[in-house]
Short mmCIF file of C-alpha atoms and ligand atoms in Angstrom, two decimals:
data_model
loop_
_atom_site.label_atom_id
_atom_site.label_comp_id
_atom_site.label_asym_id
_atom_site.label_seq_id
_atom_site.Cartn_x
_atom_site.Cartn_y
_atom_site.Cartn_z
CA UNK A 1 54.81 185.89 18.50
CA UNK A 2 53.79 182.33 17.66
CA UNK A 3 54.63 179.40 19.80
CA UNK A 4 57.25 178.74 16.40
CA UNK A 5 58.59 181.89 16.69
CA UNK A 6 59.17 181.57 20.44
CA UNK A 7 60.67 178.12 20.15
CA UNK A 8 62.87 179.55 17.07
CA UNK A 9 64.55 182.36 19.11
CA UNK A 10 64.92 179.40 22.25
CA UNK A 11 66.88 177.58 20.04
CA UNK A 12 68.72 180.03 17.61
CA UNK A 13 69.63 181.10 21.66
CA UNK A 14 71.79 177.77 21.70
CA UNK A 15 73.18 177.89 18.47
CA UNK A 16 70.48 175.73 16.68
CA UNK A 17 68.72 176.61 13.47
CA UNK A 18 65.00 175.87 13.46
CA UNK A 19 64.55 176.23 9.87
CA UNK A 20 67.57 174.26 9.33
CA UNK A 21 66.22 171.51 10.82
CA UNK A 22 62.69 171.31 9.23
CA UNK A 23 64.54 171.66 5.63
CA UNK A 24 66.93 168.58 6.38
CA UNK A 25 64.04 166.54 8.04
CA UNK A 26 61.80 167.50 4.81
CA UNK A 27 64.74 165.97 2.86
CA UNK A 28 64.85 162.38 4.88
CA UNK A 29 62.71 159.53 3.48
CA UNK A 30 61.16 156.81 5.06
CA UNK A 31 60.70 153.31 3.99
CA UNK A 32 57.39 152.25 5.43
CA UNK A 33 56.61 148.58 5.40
CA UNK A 34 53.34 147.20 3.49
CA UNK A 35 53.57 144.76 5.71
CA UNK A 36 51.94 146.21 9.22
CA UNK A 37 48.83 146.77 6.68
CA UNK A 38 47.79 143.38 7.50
CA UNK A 39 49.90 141.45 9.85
CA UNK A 40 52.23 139.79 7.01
CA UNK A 41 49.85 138.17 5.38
CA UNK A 42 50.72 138.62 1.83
CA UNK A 43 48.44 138.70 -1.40
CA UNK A 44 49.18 134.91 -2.75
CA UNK A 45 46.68 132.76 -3.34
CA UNK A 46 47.99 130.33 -1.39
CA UNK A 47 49.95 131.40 1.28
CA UNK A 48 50.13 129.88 4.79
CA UNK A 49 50.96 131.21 7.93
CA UNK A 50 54.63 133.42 7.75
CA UNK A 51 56.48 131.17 9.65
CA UNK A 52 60.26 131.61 10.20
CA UNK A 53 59.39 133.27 13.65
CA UNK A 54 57.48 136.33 12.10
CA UNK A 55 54.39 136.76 14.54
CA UNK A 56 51.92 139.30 14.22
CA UNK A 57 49.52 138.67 17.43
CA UNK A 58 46.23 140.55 17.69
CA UNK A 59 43.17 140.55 15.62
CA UNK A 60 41.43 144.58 15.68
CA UNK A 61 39.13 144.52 12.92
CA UNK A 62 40.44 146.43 9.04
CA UNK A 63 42.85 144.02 7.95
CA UNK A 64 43.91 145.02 4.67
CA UNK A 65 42.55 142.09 2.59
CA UNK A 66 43.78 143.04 -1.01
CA UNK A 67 46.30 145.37 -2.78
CA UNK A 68 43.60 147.89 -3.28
CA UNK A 69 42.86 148.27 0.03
CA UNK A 70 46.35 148.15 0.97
CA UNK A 71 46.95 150.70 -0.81
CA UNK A 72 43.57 152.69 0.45
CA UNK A 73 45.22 152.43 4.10
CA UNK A 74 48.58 153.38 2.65
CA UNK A 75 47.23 156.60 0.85
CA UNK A 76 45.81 157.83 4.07
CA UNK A 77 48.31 156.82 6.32
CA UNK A 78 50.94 158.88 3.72
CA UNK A 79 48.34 161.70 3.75
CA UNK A 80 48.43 162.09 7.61
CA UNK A 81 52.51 161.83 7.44
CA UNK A 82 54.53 165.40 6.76
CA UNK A 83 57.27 164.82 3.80
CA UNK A 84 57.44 162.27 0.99
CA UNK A 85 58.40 158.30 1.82
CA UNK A 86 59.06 155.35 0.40
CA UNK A 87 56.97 152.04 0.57
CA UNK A 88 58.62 149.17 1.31
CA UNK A 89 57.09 146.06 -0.92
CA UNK A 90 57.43 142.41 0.00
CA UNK A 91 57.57 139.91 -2.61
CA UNK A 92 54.45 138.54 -1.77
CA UNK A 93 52.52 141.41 -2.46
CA UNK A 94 52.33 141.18 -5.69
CA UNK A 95 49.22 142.26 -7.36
CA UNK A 96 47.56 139.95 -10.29
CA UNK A 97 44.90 137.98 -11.38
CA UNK A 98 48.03 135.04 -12.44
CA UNK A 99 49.29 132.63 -9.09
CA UNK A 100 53.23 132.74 -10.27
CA UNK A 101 55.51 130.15 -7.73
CA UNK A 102 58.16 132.08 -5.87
CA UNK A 103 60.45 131.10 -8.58
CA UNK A 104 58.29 132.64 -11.37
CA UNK A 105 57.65 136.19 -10.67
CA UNK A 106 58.05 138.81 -13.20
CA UNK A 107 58.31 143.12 -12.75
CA UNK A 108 54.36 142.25 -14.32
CA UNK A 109 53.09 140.69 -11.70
CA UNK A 110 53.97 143.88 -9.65
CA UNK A 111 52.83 146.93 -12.05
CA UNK A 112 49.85 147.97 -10.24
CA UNK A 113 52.22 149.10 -7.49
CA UNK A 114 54.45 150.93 -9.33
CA UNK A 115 51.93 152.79 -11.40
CA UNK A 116 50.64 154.04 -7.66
CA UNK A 117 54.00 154.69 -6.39
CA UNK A 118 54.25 156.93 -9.91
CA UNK A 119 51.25 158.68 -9.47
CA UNK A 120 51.66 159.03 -5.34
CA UNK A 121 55.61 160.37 -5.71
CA UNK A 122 56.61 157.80 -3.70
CA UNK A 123 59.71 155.70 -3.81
CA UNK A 124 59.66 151.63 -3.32
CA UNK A 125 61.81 149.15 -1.79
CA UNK A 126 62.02 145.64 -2.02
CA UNK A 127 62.14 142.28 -0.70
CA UNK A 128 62.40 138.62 -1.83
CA UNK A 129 60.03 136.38 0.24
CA UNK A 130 61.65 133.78 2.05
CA UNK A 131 58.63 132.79 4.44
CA UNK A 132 55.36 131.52 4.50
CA UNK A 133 56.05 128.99 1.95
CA UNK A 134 55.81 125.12 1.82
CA UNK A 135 59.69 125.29 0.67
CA UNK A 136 60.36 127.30 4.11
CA UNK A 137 58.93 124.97 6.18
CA UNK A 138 62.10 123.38 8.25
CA UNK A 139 62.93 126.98 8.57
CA UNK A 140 65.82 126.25 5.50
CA UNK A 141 65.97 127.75 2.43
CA UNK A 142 69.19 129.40 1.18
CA UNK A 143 71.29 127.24 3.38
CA UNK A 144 69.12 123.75 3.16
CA UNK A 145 71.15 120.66 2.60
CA UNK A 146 69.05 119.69 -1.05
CA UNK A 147 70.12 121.89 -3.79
CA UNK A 148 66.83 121.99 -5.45
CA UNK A 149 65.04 123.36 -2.45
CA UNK A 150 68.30 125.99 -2.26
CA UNK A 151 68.23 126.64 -6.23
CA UNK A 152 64.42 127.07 -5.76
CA UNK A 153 65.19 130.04 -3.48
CA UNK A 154 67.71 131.59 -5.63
CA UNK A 155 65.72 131.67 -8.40
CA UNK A 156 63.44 133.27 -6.35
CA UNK A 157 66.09 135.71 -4.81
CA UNK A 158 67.28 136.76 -8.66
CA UNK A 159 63.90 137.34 -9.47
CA UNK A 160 63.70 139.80 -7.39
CA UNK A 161 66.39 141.95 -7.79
CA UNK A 162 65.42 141.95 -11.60
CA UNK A 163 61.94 143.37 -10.39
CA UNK A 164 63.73 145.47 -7.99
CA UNK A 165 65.99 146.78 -10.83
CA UNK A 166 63.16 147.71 -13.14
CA UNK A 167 61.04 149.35 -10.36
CA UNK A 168 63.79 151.56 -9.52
CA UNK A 169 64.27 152.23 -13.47
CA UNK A 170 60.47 153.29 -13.07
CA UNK A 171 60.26 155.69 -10.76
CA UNK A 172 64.17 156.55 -11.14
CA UNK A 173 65.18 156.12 -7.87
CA UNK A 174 67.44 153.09 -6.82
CA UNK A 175 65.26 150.34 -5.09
CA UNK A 176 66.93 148.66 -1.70
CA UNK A 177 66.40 144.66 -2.28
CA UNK A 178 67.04 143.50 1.03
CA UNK A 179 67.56 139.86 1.62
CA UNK A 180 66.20 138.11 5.04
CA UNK A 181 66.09 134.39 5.16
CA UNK A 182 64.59 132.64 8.29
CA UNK A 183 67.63 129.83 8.12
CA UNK A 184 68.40 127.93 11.46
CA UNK A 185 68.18 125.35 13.96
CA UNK A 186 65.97 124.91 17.10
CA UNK A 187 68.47 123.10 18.54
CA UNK A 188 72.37 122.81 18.69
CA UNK A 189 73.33 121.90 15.54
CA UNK A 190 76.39 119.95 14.54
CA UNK A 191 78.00 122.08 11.29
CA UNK A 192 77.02 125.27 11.46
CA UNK A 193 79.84 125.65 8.96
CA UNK A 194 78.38 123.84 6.32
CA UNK A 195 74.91 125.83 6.68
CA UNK A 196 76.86 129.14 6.27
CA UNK A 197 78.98 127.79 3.69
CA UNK A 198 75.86 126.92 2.02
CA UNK A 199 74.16 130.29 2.67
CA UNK A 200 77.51 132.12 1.22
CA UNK A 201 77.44 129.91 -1.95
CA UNK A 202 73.59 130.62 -2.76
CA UNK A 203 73.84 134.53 -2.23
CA UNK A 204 76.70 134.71 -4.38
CA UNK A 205 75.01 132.64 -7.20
CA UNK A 206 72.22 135.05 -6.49
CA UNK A 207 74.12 138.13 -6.40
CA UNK A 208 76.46 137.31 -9.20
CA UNK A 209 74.77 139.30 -12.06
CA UNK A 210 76.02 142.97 -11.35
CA UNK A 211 73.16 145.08 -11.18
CA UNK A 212 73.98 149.02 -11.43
CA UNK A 213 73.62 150.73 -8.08
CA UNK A 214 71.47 153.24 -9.75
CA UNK A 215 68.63 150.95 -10.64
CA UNK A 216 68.59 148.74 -7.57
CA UNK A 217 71.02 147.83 -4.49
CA UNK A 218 71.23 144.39 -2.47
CA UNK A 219 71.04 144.29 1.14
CA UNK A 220 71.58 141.92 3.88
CA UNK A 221 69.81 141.23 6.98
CA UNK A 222 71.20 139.55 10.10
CA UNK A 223 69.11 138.16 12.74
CA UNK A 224 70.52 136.91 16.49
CA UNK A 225 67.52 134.35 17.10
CA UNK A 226 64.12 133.52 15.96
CA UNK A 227 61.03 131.64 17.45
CA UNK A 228 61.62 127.70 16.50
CA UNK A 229 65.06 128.32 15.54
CA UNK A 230 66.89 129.83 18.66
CA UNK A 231 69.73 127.26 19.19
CA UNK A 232 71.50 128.98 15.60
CA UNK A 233 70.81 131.41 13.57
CA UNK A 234 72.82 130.77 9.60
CA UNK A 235 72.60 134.30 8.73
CA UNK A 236 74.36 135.72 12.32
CA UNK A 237 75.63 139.36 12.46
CA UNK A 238 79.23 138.33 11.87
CA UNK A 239 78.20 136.29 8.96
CA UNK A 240 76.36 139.16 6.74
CA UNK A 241 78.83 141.94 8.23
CA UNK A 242 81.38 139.92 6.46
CA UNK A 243 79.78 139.31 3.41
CA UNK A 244 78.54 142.78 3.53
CA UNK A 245 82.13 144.05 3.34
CA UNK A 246 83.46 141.28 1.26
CA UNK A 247 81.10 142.00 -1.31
CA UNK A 248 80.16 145.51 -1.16
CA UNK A 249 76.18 144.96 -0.56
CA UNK A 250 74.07 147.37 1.81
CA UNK A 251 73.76 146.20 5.07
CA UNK A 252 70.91 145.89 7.24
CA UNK A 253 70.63 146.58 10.37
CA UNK A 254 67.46 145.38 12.69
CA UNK A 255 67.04 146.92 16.30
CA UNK A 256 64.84 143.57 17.18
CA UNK A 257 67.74 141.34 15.62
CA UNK A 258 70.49 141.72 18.53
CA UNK A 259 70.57 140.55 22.27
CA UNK A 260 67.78 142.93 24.12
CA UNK A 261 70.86 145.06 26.64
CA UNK A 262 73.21 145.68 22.90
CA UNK A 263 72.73 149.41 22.07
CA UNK A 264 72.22 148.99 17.98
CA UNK A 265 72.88 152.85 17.46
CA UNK A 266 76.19 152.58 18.47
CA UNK A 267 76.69 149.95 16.04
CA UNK A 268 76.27 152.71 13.55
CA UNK A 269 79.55 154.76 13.68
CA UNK A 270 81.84 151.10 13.49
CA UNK A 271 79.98 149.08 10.90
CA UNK A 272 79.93 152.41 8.72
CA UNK A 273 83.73 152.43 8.73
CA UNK A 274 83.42 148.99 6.91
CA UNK A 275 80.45 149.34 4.94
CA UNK A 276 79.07 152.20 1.98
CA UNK A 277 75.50 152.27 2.97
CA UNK A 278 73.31 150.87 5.83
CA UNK A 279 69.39 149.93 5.86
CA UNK A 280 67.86 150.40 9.21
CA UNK A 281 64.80 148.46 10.25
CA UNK A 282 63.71 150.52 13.45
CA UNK A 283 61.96 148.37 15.65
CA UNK A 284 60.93 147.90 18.84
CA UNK A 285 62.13 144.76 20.56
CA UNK A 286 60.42 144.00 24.06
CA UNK A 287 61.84 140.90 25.56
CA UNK A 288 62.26 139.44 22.27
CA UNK A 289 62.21 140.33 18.15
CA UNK A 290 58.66 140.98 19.12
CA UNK A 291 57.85 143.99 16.64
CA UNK A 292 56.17 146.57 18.54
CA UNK A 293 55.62 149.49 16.99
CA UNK A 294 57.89 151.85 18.04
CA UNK A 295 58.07 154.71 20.51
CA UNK A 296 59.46 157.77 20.98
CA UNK A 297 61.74 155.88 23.63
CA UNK A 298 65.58 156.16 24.41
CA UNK A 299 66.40 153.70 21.54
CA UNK A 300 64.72 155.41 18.95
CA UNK A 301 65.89 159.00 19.75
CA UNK A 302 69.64 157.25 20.28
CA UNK A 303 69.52 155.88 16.74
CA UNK A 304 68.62 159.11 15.37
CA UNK A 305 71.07 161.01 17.17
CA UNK A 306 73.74 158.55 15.71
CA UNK A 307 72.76 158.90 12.14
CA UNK A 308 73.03 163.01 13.03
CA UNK A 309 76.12 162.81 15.02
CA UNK A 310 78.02 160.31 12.62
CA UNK A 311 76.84 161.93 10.02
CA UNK A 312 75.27 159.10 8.13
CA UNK A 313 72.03 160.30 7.03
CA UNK A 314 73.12 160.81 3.32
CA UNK A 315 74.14 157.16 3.73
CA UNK A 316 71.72 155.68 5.57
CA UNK A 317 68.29 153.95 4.39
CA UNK A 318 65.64 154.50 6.91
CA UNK A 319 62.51 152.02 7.12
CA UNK A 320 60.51 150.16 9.78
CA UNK A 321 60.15 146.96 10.69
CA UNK A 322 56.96 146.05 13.08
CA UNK A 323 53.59 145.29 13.18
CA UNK A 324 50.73 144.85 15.81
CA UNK A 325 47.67 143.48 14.89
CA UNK A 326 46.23 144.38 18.35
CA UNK A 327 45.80 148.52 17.23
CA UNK A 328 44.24 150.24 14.25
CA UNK A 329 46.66 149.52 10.94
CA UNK A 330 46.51 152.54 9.13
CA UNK A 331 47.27 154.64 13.33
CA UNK A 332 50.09 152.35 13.77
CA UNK A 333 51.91 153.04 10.36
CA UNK A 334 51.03 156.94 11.42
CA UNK A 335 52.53 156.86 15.16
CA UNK A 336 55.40 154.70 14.21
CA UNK A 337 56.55 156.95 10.73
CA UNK A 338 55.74 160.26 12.88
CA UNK A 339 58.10 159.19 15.66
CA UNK A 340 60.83 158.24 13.94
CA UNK A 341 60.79 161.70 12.18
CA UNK A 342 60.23 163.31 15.80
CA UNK A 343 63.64 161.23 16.73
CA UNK A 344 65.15 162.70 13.56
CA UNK A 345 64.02 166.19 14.53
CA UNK A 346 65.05 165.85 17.76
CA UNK A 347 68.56 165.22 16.87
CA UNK A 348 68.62 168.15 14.23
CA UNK A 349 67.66 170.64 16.94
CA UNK A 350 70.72 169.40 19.10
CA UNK A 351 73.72 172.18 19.90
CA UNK A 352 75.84 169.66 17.95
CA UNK A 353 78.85 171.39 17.17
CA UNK A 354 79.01 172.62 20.88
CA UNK A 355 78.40 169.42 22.30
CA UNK A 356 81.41 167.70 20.10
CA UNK A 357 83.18 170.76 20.92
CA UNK A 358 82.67 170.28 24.73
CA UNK A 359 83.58 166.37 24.67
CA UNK A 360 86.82 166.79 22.82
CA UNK A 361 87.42 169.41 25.57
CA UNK A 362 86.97 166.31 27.91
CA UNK A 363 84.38 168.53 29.18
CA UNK A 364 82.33 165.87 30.17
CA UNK A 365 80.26 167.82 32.70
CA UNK A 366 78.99 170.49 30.20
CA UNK A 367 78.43 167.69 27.74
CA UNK A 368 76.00 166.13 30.13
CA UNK A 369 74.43 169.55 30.95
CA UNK A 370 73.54 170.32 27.04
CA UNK A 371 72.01 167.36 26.49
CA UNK A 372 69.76 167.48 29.79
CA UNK A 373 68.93 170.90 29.48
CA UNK A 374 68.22 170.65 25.30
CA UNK A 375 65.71 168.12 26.06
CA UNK A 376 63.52 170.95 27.72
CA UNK A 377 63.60 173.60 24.86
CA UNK A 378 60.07 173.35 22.67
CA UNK A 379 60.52 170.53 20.39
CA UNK A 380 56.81 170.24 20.10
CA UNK A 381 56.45 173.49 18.71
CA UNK A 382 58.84 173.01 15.74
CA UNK A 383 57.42 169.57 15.67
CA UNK A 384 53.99 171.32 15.17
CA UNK A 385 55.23 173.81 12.48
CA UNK A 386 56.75 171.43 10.38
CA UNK A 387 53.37 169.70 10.13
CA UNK A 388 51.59 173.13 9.65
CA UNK A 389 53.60 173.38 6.69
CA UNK A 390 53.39 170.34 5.40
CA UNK A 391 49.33 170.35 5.85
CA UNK A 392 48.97 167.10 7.81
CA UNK A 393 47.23 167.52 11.38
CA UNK A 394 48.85 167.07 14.53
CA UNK A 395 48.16 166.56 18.53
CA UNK A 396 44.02 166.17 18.84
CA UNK A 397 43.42 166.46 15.22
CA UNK A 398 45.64 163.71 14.21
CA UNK A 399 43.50 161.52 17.36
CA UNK A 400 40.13 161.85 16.07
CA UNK A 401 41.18 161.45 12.27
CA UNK A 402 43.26 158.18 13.24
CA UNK A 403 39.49 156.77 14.58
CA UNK A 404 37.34 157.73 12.34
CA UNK A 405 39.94 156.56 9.44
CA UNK A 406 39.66 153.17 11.39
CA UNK A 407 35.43 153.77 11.76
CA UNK A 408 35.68 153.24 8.14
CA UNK A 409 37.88 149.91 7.68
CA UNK A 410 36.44 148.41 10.80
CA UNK A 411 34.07 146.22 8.88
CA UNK A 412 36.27 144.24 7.35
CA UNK A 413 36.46 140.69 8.42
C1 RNT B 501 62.37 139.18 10.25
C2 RNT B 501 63.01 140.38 9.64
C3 RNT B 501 62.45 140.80 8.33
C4 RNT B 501 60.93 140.75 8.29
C5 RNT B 501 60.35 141.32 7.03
C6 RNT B 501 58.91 141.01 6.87
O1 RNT B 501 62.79 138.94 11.52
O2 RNT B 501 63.00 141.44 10.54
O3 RNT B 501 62.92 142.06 8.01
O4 RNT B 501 60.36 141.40 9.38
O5 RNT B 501 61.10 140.89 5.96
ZN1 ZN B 502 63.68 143.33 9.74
#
């Protein structure tokens, strides 16, 4: 017997299907960011630093300096990542020769992309830029007091969910266009009612052409504080959850965007009675929104136990959210991707209909049991099948192919 077939009869011996699981986790997407690829930089001309409390610290040699080699690093890190993903495309990442303002982008100045997402299989998302821009400066941009520098940003906003719209009529597959603004105050301000008035206002002038749901949806993003702006944030949890509900949009939840003891996977289950669909940004938070790349660590596997448990994953938009500019690129798009589909695997190979079975028996003490005693069974080896069959390398293979990948960007400067 293989170490699979072992590790299938383990499991089928608690009521879990092995193959089960690697078909569903075959079947999950995930949105990886372009943005680890080289620290949220961007491909404008004339961008400046990305401001609005975005930090990527660290400088290990391959940056990704243009779209080509953005997409080089993307390619292999895709190629070294079982199942078929999405890429998750910033606004400014756009790829031409042309230097459009914020306010002037057009589906053209993004083609490159989607002819590689075409030819790769791959799905995109997408996301207006509300950073790194002169206009973003005082940390203000959907919710600052002057209406041209807040009609600026709509236009901007609109543009992109045009793009977004004909991207996913490209590649026929509905694009998320999730909206994050920086907005806030470093210190106490006096009306936070007028900001979020201000921030409602724009989104619904940007929102207000309906766009079908098959072609692109909106989401929103919350945020609890950011660096330069922690006395109020304009776009709090309560405000998007609200406008989330009020006006049907995707919303977006970021595990580096709540108060470091909250448990965001139990937000899951209660925002999903309110809400159609939820974007995830898995992240890892440590201290603050600091963007680690994340782990195969209590957080991670409790999210993906949620989305099993609460049975959300037909409803629920995976990506990531982090970068670290102190490791190789291209390995940290690899370990982060891989472990959130370990976390999903995981939670497929769970005895889930005894454990619910035990808890509404109150049976609290053979609910703890299963899930001590699953987390011995032979993950790894299902782990290890699923990668077999999907013909990417795993354990020491995957080790020395991460460094030699990096060997080859490392002269970059
Ligand atoms: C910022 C948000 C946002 C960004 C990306 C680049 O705190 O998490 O999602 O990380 O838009
Ligand atoms: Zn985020």
């Amino acid at each position: 017997m293989t170490g699979y077939e072992t590790a299938k009869a383990q499991f089928a011996d608690w009521g879990v299907d092995t193959e089960a699981a690697i078909s569903a986790l075959k079947e999950i997407p995930i949105s990886m960011h372009c943005w680890q690829g080289d620290d949220v930089v961007g491909f404008e001309k004339k961008s400046g630093s990305s401001g609005g409390g975005i930090q990527a610290t660290g400088n290990h040699p391959g940056r990704a300096r243009t779209p080509d080699e953005l997409r080089a690093d993307l390619d292999y890190a895709y190629s070294r990542i079982p199942g078929r993903h999405r890429l998750n495309l910033h606004a400014m990442y756009l790829d031409t020769d042309e230097s459009p303002e914020r306010d002037e982008i057009e589906f053209r100045h993004f083609a490159p992309w989607v002819d590689w997402a075409k030819d790769q299989g791959i799905g995109l998302d997408f996301n207006p830029t509300f950073f790194a821009h002169a206009k973003a400066d005082d940390n203000l941009t959907l919710s600052h007091p002057d209406k041209g520098i807040r009609d600026f940003w709509i236009e901007h906003g609109k543009r992109t969910r045009e793009i977004a719209a004909q991207m996913g009529d490209a590649l026929a597959s509905p694009v998320v266009n999730n909206i994050w603004v920086p907005d806030g105050y470093k210190d106490v301000p006096i009306d936070r009612m007028a900001a979020r008035a201000r921030l409602e206002a724009s989104l619904d002038q940007m929102l207000a052409q309906k766009i079908d749901k098959n072609r692109m949806l909106d989401a929103v993003e919350s945020k609890l504080f950011g660096i330069g702006v922690e006395a109020c944030t304009v776009g709090s949890h309560e405000f998007y959850l609200g406008y989330a509900i009020r006006n049907n949009t995707v919303l977006c939840l970021d595990m580096g965007h709540f108060h470091p003891t909250e448990n965001i996977a139990d937000k899951l289950s209660s925002v999903a009675l309110s809400v159609d669909e939820i974007l995830l940004h898995v992240s890892r938070p440590m201290r603050w929104d600091s963007d680690h790349v994340i782990l195969q660590n209590d957080d991670i596997l409790m999210m993906a136990q949620e989305l099993v448990a609460s049975d959300l994953l037909g409803r629920t938009h995976v990506g990531l959210d982090f970068f670290d500019a102190t490791i190789s690129r291209t390995a940290a798009w690899v370990i982060g991707t891989r472990n959130m589909q370990k976390a999903l695997l995981r939670a497929l190979l769970l005895p889930m209909s005894e454990l619910k079975d035990v808890e509404n028996a109150l049976d609290f003490t053979s609910r703890l049991m299963l899930t001590e005693e699953a987390k011995d069974l032979p993950f790894g080896a299902v782990w290890a099948e699923f990668c077999a069959r999907m013909d990417v390398p795993c354990g020491k293979a995957l080790i020395s192919d991460l460094a030699s990948y990096q060997s080859k960007v490392a002269a970059r400067t």
